[in-house]
mmCIF file of the N, C-alpha and C atoms, coordinates in Angstrom:
data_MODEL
# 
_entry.id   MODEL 
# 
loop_
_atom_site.group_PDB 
_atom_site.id 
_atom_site.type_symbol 
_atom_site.label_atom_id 
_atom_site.label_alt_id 
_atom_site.label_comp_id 
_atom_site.label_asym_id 
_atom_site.label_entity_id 
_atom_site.label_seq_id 
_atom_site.pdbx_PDB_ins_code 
_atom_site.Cartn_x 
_atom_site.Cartn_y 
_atom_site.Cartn_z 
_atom_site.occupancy 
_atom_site.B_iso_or_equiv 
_atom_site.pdbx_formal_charge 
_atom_site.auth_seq_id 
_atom_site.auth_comp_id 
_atom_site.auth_asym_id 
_atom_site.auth_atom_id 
_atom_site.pdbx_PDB_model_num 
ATOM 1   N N  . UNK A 1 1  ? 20.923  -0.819  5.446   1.00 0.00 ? 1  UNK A N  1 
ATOM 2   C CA . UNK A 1 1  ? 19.539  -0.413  5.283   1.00 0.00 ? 1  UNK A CA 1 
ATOM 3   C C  . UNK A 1 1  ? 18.994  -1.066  4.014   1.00 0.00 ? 1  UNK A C  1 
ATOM 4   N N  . UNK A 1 2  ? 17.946  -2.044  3.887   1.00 0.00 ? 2  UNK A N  1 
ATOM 5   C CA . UNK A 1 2  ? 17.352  -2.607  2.924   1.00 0.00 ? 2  UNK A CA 1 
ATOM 6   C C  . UNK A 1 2  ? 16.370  -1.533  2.393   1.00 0.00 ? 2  UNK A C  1 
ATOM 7   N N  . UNK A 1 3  ? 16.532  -1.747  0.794   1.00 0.00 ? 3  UNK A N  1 
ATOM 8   C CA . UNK A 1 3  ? 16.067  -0.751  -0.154  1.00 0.00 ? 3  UNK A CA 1 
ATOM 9   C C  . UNK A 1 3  ? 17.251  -1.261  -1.692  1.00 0.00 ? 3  UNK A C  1 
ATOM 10  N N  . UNK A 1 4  ? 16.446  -0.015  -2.323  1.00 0.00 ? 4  UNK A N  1 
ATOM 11  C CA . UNK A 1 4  ? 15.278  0.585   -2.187  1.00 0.00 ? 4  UNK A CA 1 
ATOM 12  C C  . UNK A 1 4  ? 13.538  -0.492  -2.431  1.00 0.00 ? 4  UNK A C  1 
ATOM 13  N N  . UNK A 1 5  ? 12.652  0.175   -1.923  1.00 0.00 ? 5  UNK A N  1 
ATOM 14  C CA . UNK A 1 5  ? 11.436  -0.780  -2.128  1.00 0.00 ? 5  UNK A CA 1 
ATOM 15  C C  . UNK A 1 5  ? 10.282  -0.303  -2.767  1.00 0.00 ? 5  UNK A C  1 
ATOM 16  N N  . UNK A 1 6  ? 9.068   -0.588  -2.868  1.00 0.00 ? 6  UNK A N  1 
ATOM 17  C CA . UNK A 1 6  ? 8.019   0.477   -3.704  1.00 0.00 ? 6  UNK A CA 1 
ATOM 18  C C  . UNK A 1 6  ? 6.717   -0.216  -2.618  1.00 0.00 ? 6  UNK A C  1 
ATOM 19  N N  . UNK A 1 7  ? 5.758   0.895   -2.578  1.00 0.00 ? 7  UNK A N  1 
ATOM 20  C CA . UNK A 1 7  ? 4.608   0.299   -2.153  1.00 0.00 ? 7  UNK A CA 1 
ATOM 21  C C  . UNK A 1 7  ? 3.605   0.268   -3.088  1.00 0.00 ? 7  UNK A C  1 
ATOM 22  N N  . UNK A 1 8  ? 2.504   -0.330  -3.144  1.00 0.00 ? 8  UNK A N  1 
ATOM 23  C CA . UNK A 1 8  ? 1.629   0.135   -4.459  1.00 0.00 ? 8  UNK A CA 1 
ATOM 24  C C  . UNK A 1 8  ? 0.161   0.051   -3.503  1.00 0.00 ? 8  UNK A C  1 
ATOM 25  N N  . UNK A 1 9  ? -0.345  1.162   -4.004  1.00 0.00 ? 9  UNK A N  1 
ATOM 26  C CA . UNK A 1 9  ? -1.736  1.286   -3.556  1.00 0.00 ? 9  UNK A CA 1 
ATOM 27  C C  . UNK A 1 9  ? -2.877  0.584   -4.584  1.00 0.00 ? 9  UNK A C  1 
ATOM 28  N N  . UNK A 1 10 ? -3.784  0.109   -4.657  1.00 0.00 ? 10 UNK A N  1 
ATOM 29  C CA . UNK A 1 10 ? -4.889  -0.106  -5.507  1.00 0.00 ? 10 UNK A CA 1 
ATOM 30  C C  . UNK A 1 10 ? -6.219  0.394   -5.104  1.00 0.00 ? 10 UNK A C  1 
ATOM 31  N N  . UNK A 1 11 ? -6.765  0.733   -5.973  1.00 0.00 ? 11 UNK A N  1 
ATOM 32  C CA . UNK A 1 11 ? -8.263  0.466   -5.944  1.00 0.00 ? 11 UNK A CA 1 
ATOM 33  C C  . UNK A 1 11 ? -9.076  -0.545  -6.943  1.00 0.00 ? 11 UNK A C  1 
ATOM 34  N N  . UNK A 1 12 ? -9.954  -1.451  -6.013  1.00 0.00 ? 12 UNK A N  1 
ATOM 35  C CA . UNK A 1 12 ? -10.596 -2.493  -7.026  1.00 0.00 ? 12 UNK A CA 1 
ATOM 36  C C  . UNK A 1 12 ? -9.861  -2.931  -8.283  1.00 0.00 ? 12 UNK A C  1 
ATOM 37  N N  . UNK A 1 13 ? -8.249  -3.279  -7.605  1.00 0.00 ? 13 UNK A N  1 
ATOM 38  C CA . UNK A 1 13 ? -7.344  -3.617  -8.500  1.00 0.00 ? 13 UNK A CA 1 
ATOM 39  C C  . UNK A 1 13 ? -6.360  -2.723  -9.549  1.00 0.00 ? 13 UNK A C  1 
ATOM 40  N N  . UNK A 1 14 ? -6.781  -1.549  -9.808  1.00 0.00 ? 14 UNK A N  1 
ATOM 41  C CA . UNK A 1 14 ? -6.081  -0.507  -10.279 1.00 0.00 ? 14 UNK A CA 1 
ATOM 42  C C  . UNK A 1 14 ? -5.332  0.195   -10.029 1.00 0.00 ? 14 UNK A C  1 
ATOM 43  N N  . UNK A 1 15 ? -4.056  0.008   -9.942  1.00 0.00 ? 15 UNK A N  1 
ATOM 44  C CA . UNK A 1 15 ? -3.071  0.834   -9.269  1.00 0.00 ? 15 UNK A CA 1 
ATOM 45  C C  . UNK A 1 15 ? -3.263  2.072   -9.495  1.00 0.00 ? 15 UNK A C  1 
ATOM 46  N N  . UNK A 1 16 ? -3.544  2.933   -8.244  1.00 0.00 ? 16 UNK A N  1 
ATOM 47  C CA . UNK A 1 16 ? -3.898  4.489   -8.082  1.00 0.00 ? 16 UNK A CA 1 
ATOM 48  C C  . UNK A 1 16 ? -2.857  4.993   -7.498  1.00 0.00 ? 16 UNK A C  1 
ATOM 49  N N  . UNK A 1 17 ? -1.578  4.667   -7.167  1.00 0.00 ? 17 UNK A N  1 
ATOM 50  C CA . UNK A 1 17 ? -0.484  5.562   -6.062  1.00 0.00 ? 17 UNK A CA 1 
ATOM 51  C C  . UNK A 1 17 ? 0.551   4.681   -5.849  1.00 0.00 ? 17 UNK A C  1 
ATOM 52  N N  . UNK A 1 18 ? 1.627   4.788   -5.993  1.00 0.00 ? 18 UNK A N  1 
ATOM 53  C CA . UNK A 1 18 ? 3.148   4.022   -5.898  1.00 0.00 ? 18 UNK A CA 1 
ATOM 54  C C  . UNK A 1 18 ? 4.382   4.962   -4.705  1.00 0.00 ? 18 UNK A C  1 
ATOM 55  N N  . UNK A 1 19 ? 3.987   4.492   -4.081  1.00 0.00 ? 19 UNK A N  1 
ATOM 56  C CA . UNK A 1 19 ? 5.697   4.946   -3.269  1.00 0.00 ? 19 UNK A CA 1 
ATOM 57  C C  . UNK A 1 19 ? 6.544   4.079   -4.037  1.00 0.00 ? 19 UNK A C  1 
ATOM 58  N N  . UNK A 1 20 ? 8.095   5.077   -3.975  1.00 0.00 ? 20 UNK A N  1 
ATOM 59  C CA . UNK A 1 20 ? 9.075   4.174   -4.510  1.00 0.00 ? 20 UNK A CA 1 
ATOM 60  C C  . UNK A 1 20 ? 10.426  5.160   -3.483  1.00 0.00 ? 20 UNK A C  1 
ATOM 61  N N  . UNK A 1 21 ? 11.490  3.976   -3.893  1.00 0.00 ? 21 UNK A N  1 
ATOM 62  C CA . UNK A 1 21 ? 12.895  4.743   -3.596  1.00 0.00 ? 21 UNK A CA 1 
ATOM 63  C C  . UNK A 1 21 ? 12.571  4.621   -1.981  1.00 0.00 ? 21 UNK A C  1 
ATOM 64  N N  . UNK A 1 22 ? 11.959  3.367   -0.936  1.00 0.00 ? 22 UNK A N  1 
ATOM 65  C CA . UNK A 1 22 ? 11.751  3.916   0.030   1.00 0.00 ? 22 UNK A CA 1 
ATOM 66  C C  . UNK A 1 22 ? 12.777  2.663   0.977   1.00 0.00 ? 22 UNK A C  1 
ATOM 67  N N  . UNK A 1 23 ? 13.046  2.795   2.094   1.00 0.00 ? 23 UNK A N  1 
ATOM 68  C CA . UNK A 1 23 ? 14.067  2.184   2.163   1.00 0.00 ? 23 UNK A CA 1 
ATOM 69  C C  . UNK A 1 23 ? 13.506  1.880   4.197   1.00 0.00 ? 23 UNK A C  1 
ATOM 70  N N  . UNK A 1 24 ? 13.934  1.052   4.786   1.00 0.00 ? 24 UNK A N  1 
ATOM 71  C CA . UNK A 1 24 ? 13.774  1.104   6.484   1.00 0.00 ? 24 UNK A CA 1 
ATOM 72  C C  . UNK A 1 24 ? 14.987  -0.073  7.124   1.00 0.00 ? 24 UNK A C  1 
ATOM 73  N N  . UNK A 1 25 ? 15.500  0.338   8.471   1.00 0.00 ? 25 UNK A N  1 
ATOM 74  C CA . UNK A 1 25 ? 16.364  -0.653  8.919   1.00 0.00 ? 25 UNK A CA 1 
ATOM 75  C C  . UNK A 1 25 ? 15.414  -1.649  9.356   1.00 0.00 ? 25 UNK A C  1 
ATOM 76  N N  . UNK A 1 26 ? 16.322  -2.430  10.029  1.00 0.00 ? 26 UNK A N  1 
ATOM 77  C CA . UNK A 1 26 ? 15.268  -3.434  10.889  1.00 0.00 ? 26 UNK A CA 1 
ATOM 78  C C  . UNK A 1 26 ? 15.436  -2.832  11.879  1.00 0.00 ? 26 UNK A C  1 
ATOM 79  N N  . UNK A 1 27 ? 13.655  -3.239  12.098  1.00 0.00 ? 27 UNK A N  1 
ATOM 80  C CA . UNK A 1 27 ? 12.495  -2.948  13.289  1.00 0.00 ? 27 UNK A CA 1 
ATOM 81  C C  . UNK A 1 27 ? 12.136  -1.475  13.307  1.00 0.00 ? 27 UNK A C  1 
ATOM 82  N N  . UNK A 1 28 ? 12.124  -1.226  12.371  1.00 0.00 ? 28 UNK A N  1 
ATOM 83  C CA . UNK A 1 28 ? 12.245  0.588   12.090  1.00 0.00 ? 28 UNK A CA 1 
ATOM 84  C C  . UNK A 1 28 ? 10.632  0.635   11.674  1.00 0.00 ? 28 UNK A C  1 
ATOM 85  N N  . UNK A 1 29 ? 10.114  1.827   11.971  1.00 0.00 ? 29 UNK A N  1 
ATOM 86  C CA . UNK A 1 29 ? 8.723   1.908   12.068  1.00 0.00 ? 29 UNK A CA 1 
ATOM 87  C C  . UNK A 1 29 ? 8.587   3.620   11.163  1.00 0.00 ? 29 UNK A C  1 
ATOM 88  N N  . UNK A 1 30 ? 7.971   3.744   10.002  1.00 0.00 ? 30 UNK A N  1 
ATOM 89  C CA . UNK A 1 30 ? 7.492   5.148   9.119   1.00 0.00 ? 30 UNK A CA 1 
ATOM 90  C C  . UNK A 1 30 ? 5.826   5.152   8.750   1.00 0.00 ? 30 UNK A C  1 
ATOM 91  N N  . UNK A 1 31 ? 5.779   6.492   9.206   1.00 0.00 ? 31 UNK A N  1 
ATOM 92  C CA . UNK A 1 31 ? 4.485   6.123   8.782   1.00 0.00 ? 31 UNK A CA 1 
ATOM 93  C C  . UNK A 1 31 ? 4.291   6.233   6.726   1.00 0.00 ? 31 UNK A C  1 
ATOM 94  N N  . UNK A 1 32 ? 3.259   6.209   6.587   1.00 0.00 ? 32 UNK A N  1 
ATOM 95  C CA . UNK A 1 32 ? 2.865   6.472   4.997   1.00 0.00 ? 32 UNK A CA 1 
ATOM 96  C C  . UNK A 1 32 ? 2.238   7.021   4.473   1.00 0.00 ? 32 UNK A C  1 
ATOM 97  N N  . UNK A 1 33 ? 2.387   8.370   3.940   1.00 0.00 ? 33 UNK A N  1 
ATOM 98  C CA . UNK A 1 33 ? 2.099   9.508   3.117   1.00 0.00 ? 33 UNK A CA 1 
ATOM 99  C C  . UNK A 1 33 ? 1.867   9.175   1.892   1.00 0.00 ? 33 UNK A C  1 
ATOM 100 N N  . UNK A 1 34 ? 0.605   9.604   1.340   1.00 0.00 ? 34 UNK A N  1 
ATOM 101 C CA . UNK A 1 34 ? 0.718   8.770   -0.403  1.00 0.00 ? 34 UNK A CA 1 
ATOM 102 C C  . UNK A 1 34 ? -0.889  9.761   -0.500  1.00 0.00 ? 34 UNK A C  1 
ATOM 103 N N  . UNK A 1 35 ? -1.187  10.160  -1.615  1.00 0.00 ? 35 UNK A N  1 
ATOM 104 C CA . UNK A 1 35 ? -2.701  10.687  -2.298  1.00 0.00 ? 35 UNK A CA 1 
ATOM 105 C C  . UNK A 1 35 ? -2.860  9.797   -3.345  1.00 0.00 ? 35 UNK A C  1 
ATOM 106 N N  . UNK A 1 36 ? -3.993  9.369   -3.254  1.00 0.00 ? 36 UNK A N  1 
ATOM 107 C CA . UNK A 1 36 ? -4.717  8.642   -4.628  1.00 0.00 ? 36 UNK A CA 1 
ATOM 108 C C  . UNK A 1 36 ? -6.041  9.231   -4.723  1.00 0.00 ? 36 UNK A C  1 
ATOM 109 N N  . UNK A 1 37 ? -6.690  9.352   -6.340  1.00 0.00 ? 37 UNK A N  1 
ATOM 110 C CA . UNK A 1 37 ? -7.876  9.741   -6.514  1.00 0.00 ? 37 UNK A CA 1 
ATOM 111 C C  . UNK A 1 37 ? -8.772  8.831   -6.236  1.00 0.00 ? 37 UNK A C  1 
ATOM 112 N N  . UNK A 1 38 ? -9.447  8.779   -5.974  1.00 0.00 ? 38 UNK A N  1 
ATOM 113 C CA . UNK A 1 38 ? -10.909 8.021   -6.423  1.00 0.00 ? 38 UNK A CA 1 
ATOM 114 C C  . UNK A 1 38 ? -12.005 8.649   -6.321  1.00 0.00 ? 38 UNK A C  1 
ATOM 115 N N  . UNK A 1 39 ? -12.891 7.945   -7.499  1.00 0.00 ? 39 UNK A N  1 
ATOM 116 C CA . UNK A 1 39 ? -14.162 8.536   -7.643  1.00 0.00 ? 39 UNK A CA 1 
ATOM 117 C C  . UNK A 1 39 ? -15.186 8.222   -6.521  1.00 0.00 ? 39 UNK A C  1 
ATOM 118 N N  . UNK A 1 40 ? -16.188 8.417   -6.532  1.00 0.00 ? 40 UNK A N  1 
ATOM 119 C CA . UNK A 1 40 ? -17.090 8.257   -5.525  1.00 0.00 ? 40 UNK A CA 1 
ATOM 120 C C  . UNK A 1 40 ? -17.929 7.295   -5.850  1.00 0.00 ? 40 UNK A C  1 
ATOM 121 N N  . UNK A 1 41 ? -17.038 5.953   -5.398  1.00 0.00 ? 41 UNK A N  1 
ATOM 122 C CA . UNK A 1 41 ? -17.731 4.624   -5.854  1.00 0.00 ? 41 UNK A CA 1 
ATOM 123 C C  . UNK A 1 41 ? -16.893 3.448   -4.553  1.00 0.00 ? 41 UNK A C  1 
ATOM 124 N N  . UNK A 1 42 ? -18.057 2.401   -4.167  1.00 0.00 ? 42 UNK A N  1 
ATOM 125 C CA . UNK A 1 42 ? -17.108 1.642   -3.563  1.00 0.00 ? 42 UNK A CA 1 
ATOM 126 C C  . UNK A 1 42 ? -16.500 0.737   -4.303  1.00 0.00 ? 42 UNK A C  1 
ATOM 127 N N  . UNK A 1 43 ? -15.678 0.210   -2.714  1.00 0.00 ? 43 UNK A N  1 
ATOM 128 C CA . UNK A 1 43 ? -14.767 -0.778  -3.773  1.00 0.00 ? 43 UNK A CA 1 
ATOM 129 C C  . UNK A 1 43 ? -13.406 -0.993  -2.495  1.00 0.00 ? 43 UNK A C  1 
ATOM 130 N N  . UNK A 1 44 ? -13.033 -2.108  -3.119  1.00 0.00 ? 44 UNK A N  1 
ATOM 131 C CA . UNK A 1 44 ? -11.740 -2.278  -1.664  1.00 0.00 ? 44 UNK A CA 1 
ATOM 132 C C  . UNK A 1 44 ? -10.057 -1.798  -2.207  1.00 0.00 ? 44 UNK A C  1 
ATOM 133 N N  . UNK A 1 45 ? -9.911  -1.264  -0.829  1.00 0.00 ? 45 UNK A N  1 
ATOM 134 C CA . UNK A 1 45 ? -8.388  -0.390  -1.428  1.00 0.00 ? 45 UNK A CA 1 
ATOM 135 C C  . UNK A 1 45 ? -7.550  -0.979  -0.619  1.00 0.00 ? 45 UNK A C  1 
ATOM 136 N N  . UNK A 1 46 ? -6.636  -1.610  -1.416  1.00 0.00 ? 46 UNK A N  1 
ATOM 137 C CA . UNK A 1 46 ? -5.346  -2.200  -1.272  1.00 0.00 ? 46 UNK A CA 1 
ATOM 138 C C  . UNK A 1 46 ? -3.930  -2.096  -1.074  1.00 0.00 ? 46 UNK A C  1 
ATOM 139 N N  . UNK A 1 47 ? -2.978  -1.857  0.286   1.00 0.00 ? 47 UNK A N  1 
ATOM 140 C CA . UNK A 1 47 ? -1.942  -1.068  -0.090  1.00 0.00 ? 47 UNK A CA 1 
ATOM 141 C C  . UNK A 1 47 ? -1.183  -2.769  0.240   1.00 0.00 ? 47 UNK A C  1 
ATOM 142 N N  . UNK A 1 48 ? 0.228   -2.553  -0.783  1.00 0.00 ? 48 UNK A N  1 
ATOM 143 C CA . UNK A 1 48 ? 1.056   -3.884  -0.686  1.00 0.00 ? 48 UNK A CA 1 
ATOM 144 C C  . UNK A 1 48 ? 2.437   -3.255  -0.160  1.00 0.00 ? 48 UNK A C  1 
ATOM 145 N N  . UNK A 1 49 ? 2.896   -3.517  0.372   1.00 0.00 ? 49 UNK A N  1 
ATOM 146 C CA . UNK A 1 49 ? 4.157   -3.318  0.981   1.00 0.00 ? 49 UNK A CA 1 
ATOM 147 C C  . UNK A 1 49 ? 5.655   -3.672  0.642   1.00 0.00 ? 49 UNK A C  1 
ATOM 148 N N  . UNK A 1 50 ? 6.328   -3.424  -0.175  1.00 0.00 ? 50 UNK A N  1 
ATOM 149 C CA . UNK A 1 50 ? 7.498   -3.774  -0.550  1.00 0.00 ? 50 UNK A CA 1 
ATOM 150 C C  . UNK A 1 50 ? 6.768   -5.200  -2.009  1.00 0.00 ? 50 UNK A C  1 
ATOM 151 N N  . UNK A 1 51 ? 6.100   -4.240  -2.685  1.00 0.00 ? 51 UNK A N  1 
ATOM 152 C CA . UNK A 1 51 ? 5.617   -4.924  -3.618  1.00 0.00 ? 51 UNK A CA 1 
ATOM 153 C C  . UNK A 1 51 ? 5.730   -5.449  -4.521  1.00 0.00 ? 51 UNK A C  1 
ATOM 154 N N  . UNK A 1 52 ? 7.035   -5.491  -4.765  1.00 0.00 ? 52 UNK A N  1 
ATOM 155 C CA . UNK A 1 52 ? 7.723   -6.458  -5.793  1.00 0.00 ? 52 UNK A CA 1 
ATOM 156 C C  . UNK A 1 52 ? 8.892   -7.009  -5.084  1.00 0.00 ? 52 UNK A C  1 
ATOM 157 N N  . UNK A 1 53 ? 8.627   -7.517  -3.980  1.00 0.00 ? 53 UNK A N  1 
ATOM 158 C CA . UNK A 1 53 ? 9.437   -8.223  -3.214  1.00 0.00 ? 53 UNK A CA 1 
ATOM 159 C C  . UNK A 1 53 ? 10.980  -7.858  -2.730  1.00 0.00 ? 53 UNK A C  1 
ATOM 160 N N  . UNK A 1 54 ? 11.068  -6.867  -3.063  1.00 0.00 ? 54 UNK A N  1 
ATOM 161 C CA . UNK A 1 54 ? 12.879  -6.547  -3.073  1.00 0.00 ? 54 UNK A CA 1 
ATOM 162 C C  . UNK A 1 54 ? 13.493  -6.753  -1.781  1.00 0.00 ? 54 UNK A C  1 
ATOM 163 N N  . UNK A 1 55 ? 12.901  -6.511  -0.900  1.00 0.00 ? 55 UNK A N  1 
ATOM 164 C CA . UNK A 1 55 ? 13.431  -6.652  0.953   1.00 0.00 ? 55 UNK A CA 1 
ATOM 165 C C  . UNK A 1 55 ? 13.406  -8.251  0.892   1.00 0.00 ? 55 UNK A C  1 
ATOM 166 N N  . UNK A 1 56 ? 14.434  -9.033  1.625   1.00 0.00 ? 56 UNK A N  1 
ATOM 167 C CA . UNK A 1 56 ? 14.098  -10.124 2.011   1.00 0.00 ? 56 UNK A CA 1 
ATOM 168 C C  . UNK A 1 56 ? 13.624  -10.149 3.850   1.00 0.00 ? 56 UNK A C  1 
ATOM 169 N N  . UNK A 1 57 ? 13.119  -10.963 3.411   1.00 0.00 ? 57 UNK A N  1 
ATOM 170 C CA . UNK A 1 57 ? 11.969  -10.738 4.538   1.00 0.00 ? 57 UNK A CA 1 
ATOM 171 C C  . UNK A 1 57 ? 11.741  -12.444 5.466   1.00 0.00 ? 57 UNK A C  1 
ATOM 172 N N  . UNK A 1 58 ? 11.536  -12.372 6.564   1.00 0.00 ? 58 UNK A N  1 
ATOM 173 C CA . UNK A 1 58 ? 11.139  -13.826 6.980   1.00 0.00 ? 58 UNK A CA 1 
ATOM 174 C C  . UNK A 1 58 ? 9.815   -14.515 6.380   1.00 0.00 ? 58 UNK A C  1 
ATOM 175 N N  . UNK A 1 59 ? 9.156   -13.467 6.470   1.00 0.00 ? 59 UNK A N  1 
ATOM 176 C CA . UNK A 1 59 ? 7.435   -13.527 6.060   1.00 0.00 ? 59 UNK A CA 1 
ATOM 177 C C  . UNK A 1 59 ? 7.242   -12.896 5.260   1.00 0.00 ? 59 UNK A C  1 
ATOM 178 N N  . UNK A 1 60 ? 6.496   -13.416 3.854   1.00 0.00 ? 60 UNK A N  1 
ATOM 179 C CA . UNK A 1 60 ? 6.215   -12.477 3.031   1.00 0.00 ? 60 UNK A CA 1 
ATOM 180 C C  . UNK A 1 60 ? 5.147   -12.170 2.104   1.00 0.00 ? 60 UNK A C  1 
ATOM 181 N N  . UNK A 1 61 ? 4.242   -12.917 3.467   1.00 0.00 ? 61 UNK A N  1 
ATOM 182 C CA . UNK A 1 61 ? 2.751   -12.910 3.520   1.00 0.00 ? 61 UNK A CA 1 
ATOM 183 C C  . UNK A 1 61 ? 1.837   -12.293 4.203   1.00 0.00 ? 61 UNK A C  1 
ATOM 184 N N  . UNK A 1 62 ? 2.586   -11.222 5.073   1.00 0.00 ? 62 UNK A N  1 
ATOM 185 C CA . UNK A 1 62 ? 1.984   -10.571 5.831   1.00 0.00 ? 62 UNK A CA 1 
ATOM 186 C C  . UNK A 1 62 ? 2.398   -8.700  5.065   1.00 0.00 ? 62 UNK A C  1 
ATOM 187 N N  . UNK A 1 63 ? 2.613   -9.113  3.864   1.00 0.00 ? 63 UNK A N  1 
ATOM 188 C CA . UNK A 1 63 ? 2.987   -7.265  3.606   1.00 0.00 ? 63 UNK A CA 1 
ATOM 189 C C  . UNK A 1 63 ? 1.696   -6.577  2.376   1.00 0.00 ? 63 UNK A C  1 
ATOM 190 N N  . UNK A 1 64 ? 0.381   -7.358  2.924   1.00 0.00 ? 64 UNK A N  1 
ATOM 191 C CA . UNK A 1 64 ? -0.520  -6.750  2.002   1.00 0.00 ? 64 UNK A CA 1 
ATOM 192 C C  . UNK A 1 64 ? -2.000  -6.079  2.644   1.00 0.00 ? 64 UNK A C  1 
ATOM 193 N N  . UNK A 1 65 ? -2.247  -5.654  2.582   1.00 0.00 ? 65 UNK A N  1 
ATOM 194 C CA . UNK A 1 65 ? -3.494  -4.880  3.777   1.00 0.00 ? 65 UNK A CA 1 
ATOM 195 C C  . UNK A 1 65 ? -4.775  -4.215  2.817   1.00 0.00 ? 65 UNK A C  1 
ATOM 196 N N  . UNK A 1 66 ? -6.128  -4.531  3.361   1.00 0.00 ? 66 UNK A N  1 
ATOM 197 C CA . UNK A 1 66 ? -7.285  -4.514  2.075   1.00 0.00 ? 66 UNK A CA 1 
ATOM 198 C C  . UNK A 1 66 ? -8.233  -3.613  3.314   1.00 0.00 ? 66 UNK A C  1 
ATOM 199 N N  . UNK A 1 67 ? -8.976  -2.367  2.714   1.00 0.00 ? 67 UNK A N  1 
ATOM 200 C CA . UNK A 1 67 ? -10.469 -2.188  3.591   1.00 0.00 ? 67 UNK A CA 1 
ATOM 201 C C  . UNK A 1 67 ? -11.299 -2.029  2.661   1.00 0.00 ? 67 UNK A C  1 
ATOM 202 N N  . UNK A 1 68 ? -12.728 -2.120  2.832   1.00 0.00 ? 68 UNK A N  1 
ATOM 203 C CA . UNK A 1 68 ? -13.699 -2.156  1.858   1.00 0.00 ? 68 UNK A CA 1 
ATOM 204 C C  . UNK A 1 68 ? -13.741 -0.488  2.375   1.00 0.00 ? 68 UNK A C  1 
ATOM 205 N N  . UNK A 1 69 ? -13.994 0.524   1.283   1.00 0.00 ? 69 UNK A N  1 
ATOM 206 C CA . UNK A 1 69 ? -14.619 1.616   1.173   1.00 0.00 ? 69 UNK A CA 1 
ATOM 207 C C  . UNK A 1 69 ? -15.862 1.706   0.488   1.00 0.00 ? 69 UNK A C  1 
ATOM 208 N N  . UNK A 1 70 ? -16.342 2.455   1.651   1.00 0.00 ? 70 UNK A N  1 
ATOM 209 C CA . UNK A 1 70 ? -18.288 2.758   1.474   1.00 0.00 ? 70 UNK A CA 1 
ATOM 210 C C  . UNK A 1 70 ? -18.388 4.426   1.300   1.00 0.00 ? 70 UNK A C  1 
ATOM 211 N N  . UNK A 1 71 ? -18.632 4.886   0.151   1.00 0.00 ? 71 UNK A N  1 
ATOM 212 C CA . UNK A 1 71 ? -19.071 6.331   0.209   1.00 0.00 ? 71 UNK A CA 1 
ATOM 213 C C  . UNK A 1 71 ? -20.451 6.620   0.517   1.00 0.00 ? 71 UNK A C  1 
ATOM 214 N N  . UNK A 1 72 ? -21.040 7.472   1.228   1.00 0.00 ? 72 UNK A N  1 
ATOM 215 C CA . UNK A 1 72 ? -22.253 7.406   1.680   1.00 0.00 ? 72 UNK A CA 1 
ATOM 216 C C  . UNK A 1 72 ? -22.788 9.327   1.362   1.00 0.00 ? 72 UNK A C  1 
ATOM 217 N N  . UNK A 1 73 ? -23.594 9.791   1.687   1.00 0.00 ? 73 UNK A N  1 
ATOM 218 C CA . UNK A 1 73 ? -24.237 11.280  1.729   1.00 0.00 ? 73 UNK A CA 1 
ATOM 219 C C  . UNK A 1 73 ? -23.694 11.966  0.728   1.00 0.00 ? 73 UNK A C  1 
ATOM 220 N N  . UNK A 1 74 ? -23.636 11.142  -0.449  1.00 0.00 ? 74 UNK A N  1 
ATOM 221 C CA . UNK A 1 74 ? -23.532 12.095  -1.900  1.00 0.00 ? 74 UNK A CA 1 
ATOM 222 C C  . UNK A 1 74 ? -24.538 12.333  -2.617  1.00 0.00 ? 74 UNK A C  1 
# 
């Protein structure tokens, strides 16, 4: 089982939330539980996946994922 690994969440670049100690076989599928604050501002939130590279991996350009967040009726 490859591990351990960390994920890191961002907002507009600021790391807001870290999984760590997390570990998966191959082809193994978890989902991801994590709370981060943010204020009520947009901005794009970033989670990276085994973020300091520790898994070796075939690809290791596909472990980063971005959405723009829009707060609206405040």
């Amino acid at each position: 089982m490859p591990g351990p690994f960390k994920n890191k969440i961002s907002f507009e670049g600021v790391v807001v939330s870290i999984q760590s100690a997390l570990s998966l076989n191959a082809a193994e599928i978890k989902p991801i539980h994590t709370q981060a604050y943010l204020g009520p501002r947009n901005g794009w939130l970033t989670i990276k996946f085994d973020a300091d590279n520790e898994v070796q991996e075939a690809r290791e350009d596909n472990n980063e994922f971005s959405v723009n967040v829009v707060f609206r009726g405040f």
